[in-house]
JSON list of C-alpha atoms in Angstrom, two decimals:
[
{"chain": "A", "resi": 6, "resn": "UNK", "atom": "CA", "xyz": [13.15, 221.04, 77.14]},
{"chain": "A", "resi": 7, "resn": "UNK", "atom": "CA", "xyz": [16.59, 220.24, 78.47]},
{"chain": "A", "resi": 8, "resn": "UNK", "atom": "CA", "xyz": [18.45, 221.97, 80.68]},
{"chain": "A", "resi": 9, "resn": "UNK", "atom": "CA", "xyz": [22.32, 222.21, 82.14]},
{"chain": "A", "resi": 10, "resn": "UNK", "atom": "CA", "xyz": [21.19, 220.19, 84.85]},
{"chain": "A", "resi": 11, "resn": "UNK", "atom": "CA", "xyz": [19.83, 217.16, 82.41]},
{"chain": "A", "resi": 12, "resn": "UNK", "atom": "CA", "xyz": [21.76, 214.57, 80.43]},
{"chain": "A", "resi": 13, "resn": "UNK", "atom": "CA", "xyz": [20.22, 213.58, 77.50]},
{"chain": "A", "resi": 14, "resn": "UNK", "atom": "CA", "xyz": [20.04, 209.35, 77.27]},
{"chain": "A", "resi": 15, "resn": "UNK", "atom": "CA", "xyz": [18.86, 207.38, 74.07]},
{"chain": "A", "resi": 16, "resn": "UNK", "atom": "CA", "xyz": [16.62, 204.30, 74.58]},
{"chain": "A", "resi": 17, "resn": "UNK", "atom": "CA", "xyz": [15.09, 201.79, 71.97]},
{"chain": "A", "resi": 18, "resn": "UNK", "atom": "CA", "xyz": [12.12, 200.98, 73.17]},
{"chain": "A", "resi": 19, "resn": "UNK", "atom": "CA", "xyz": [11.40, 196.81, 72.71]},
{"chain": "A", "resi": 20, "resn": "UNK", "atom": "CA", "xyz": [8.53, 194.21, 73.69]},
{"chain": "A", "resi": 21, "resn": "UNK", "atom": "CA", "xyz": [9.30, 190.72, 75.60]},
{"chain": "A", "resi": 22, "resn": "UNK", "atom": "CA", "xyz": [9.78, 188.86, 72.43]},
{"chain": "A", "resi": 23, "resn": "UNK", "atom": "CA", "xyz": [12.80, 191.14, 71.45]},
{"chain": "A", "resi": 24, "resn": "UNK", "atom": "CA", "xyz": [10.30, 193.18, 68.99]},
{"chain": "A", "resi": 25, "resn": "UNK", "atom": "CA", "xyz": [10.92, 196.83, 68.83]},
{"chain": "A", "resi": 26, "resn": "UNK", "atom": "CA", "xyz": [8.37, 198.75, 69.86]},
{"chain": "A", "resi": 27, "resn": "UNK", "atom": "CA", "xyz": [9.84, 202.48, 68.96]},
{"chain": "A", "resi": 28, "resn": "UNK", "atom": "CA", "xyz": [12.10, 203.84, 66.87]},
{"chain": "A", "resi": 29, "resn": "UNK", "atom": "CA", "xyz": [15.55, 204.65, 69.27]},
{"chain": "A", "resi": 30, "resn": "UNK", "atom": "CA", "xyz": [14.50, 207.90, 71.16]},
{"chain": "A", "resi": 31, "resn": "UNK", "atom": "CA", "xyz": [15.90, 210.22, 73.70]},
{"chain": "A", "resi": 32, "resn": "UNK", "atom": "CA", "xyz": [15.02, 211.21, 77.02]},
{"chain": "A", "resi": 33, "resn": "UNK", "atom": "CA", "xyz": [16.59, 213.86, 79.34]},
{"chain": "A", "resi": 34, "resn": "UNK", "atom": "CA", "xyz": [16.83, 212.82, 82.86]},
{"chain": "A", "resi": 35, "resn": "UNK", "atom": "CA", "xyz": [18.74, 214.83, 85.90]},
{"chain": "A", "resi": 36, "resn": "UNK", "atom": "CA", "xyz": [22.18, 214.62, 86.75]},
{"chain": "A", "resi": 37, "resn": "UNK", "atom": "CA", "xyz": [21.30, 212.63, 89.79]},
{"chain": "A", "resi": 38, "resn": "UNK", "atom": "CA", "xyz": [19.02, 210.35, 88.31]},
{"chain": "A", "resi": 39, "resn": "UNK", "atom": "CA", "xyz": [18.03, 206.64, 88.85]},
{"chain": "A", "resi": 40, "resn": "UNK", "atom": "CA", "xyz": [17.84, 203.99, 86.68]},
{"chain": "A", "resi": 41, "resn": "UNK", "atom": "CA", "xyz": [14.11, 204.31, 87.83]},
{"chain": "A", "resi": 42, "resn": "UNK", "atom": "CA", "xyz": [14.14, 207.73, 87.09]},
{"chain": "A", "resi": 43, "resn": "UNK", "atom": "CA", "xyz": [14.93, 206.58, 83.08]},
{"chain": "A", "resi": 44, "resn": "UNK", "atom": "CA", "xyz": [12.16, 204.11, 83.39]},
{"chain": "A", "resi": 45, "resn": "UNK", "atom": "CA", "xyz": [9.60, 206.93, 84.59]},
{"chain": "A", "resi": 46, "resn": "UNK", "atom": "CA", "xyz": [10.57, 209.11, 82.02]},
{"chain": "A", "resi": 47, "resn": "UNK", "atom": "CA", "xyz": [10.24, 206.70, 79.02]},
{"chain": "A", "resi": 48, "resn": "UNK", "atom": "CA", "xyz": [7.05, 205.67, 79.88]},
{"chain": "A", "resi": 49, "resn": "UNK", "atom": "CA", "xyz": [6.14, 209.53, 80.06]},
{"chain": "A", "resi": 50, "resn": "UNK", "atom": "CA", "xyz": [7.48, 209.78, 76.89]},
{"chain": "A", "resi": 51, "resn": "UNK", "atom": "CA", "xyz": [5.68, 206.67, 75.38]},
{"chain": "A", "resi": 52, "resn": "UNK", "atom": "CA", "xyz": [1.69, 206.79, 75.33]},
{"chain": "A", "resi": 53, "resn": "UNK", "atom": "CA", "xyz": [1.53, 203.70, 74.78]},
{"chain": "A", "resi": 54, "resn": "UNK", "atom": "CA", "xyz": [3.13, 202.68, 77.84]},
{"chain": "A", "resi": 55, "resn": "UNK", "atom": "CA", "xyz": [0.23, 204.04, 79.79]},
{"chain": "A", "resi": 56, "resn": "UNK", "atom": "CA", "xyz": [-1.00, 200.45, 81.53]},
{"chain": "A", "resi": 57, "resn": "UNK", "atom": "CA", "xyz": [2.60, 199.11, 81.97]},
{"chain": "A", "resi": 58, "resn": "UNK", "atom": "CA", "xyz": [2.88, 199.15, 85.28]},
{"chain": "A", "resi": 59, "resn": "UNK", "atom": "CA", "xyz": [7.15, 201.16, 85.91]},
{"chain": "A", "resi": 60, "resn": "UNK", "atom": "CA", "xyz": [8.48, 197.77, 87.32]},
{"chain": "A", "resi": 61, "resn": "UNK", "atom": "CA", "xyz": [7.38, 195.82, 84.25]},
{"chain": "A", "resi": 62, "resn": "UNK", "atom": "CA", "xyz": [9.80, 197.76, 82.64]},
{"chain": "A", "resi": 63, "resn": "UNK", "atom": "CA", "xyz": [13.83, 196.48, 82.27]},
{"chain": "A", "resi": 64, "resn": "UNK", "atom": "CA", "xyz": [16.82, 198.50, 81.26]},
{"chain": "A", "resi": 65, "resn": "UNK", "atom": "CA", "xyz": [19.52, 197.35, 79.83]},
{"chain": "A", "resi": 66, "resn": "UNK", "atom": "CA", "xyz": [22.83, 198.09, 78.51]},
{"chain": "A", "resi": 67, "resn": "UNK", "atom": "CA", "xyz": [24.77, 195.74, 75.68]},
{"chain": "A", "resi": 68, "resn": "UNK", "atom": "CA", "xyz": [28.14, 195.03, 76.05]},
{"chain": "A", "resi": 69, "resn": "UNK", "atom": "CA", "xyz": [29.53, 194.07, 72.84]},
{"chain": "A", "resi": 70, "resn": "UNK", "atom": "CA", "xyz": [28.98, 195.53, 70.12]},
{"chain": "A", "resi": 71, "resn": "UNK", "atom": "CA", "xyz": [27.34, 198.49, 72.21]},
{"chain": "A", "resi": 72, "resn": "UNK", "atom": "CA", "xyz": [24.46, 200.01, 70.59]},
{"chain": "A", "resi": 73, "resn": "UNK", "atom": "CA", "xyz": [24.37, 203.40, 68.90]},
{"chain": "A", "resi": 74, "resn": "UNK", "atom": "CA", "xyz": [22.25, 205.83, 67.39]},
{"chain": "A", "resi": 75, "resn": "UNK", "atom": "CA", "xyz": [23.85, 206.23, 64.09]},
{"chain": "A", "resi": 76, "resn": "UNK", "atom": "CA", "xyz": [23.20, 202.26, 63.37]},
{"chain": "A", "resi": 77, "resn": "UNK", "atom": "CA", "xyz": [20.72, 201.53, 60.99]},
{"chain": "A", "resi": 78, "resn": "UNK", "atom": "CA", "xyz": [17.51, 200.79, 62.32]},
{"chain": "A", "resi": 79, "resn": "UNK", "atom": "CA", "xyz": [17.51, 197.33, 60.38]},
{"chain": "A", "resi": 80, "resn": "UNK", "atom": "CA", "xyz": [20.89, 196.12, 62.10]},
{"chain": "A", "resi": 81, "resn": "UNK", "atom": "CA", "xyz": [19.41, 197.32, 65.13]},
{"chain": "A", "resi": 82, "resn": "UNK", "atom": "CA", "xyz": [16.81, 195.13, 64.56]},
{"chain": "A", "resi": 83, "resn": "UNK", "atom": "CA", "xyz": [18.40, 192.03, 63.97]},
{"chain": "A", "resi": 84, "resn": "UNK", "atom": "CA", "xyz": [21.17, 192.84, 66.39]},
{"chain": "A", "resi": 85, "resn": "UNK", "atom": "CA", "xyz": [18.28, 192.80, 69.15]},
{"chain": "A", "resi": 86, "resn": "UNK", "atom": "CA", "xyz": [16.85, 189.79, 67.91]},
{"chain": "A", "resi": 87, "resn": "UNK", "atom": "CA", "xyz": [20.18, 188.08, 68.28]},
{"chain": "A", "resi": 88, "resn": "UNK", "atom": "CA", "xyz": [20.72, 188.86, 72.18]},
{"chain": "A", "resi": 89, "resn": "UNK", "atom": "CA", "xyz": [21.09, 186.73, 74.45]},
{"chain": "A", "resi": 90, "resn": "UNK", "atom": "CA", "xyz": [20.13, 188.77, 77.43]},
{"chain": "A", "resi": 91, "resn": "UNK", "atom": "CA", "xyz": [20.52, 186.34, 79.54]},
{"chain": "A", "resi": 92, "resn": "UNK", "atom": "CA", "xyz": [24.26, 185.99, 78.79]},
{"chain": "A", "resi": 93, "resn": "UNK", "atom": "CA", "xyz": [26.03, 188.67, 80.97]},
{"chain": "A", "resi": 94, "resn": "UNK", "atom": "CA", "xyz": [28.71, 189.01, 78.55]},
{"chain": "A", "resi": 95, "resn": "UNK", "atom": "CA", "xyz": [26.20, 190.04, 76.27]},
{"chain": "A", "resi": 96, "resn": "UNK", "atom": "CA", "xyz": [23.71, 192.69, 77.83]},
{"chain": "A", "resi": 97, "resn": "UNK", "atom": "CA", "xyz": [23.50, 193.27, 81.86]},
{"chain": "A", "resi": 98, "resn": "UNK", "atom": "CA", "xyz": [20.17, 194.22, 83.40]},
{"chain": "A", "resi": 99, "resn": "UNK", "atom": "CA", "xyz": [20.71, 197.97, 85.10]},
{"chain": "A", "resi": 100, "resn": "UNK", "atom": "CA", "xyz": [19.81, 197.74, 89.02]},
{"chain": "A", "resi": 101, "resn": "UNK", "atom": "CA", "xyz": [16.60, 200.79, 89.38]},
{"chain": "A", "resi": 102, "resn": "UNK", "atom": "CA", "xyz": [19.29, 202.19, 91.90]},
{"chain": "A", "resi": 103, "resn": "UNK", "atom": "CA", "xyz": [22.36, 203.15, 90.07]},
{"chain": "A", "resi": 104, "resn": "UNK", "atom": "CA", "xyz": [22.61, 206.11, 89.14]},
{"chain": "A", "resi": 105, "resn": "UNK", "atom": "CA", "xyz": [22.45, 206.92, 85.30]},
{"chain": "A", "resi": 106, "resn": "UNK", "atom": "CA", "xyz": [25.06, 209.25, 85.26]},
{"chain": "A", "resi": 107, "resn": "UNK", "atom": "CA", "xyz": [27.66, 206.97, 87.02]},
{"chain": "A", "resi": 108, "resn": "UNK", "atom": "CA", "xyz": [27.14, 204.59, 83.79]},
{"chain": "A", "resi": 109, "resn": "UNK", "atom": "CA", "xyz": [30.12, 206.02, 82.00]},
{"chain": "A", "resi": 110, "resn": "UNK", "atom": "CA", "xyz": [27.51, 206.25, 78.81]},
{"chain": "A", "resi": 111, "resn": "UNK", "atom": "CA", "xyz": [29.55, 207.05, 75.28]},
{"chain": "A", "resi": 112, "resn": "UNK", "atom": "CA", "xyz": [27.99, 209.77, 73.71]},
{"chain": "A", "resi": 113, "resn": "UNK", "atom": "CA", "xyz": [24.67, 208.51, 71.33]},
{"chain": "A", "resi": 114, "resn": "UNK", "atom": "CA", "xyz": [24.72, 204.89, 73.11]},
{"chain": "A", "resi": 115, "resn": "UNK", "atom": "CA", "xyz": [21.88, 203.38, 73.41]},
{"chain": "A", "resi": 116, "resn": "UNK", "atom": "CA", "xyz": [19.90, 201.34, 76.41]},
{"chain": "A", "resi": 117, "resn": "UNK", "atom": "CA", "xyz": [17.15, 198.55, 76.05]},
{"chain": "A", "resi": 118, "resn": "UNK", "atom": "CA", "xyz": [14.48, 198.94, 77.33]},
{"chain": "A", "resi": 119, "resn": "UNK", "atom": "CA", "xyz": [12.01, 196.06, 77.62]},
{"chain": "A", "resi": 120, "resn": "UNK", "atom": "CA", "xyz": [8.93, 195.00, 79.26]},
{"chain": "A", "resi": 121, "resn": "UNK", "atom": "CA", "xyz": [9.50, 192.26, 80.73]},
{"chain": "A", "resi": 122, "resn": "UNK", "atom": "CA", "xyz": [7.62, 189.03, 81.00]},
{"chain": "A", "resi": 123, "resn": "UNK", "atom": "CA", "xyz": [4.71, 190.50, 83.71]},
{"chain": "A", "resi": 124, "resn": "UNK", "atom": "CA", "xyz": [4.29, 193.73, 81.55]},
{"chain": "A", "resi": 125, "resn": "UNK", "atom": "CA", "xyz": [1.04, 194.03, 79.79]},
{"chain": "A", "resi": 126, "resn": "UNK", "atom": "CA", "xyz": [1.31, 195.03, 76.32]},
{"chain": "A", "resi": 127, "resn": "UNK", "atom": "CA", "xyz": [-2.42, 195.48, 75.42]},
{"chain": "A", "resi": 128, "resn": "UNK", "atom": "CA", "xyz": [-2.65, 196.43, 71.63]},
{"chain": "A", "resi": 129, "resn": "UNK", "atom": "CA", "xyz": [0.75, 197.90, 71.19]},
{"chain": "A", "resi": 130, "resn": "UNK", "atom": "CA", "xyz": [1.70, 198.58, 67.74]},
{"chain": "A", "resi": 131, "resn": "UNK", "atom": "CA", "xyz": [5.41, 196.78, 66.55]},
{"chain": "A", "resi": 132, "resn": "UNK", "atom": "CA", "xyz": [7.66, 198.33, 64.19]},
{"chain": "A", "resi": 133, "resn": "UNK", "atom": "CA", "xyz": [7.48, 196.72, 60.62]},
{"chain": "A", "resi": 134, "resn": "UNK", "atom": "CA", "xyz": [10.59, 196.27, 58.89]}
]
């Protein structure tokens, strides 16, 4: 349960091939959270998660168009597919130190999260659309 001393962040939750994993969810993380901190509390959050190791785990935030939680979850889909995450000017990869709160977040924006290439999905189960 949240509390005054939480801010509430929304994550989609997606696999190294740019498959989502998850339906966009929230989490609730302190006021003086980490970036880590986030990653900690979405693998709480996700069972399936259980043998990723936390540093296997990337956040990141899009640029443009950012990504909400009113989208539908099919142009969510495709918009995911379509990143270029390697292009700053598309998505930039949050350092585990900043803090969360300092992001500037607009209210209902979504992060990325992703395993990344050393993660270990085992037999996760994708999305089908």
């Amino acid at each position: 349960m949240a509390n005054i001393a939480n801010i509430v962040v929304w994550c989609l939750l997606i696999d190294r091939g740019k498959k989502c994993m998850a339906l966009p969810f929230r989490v609730w993380v302190p006021l003086d959270a980490i970036v880590n901190d986030l990653k900690k509390e979405v693998k709480k959050d996700n069972s399936d998660l259980n043998e990723v190791a936390i540093r296997n785990l990337v956040v990141w935030r899009c640029k443009e168009p950012k990504l909400f939680i009113w989208e539908k979850e099919e142009w969510l889909v495709e918009h995911i597919k379509g990143i270029n995450f390697k292009n700053k000017a598309a998505a930039v990869e949050l350092p585990v130190t900043v803090q969360v709160a300092s992001l500037g977040l607009q209210p209902e924006e979504v992060l990325v999260v992703q395993l990344s290439s050393a993660g270990s999905v085992g037999e996760l189960q994708q999305i089908r659309y």
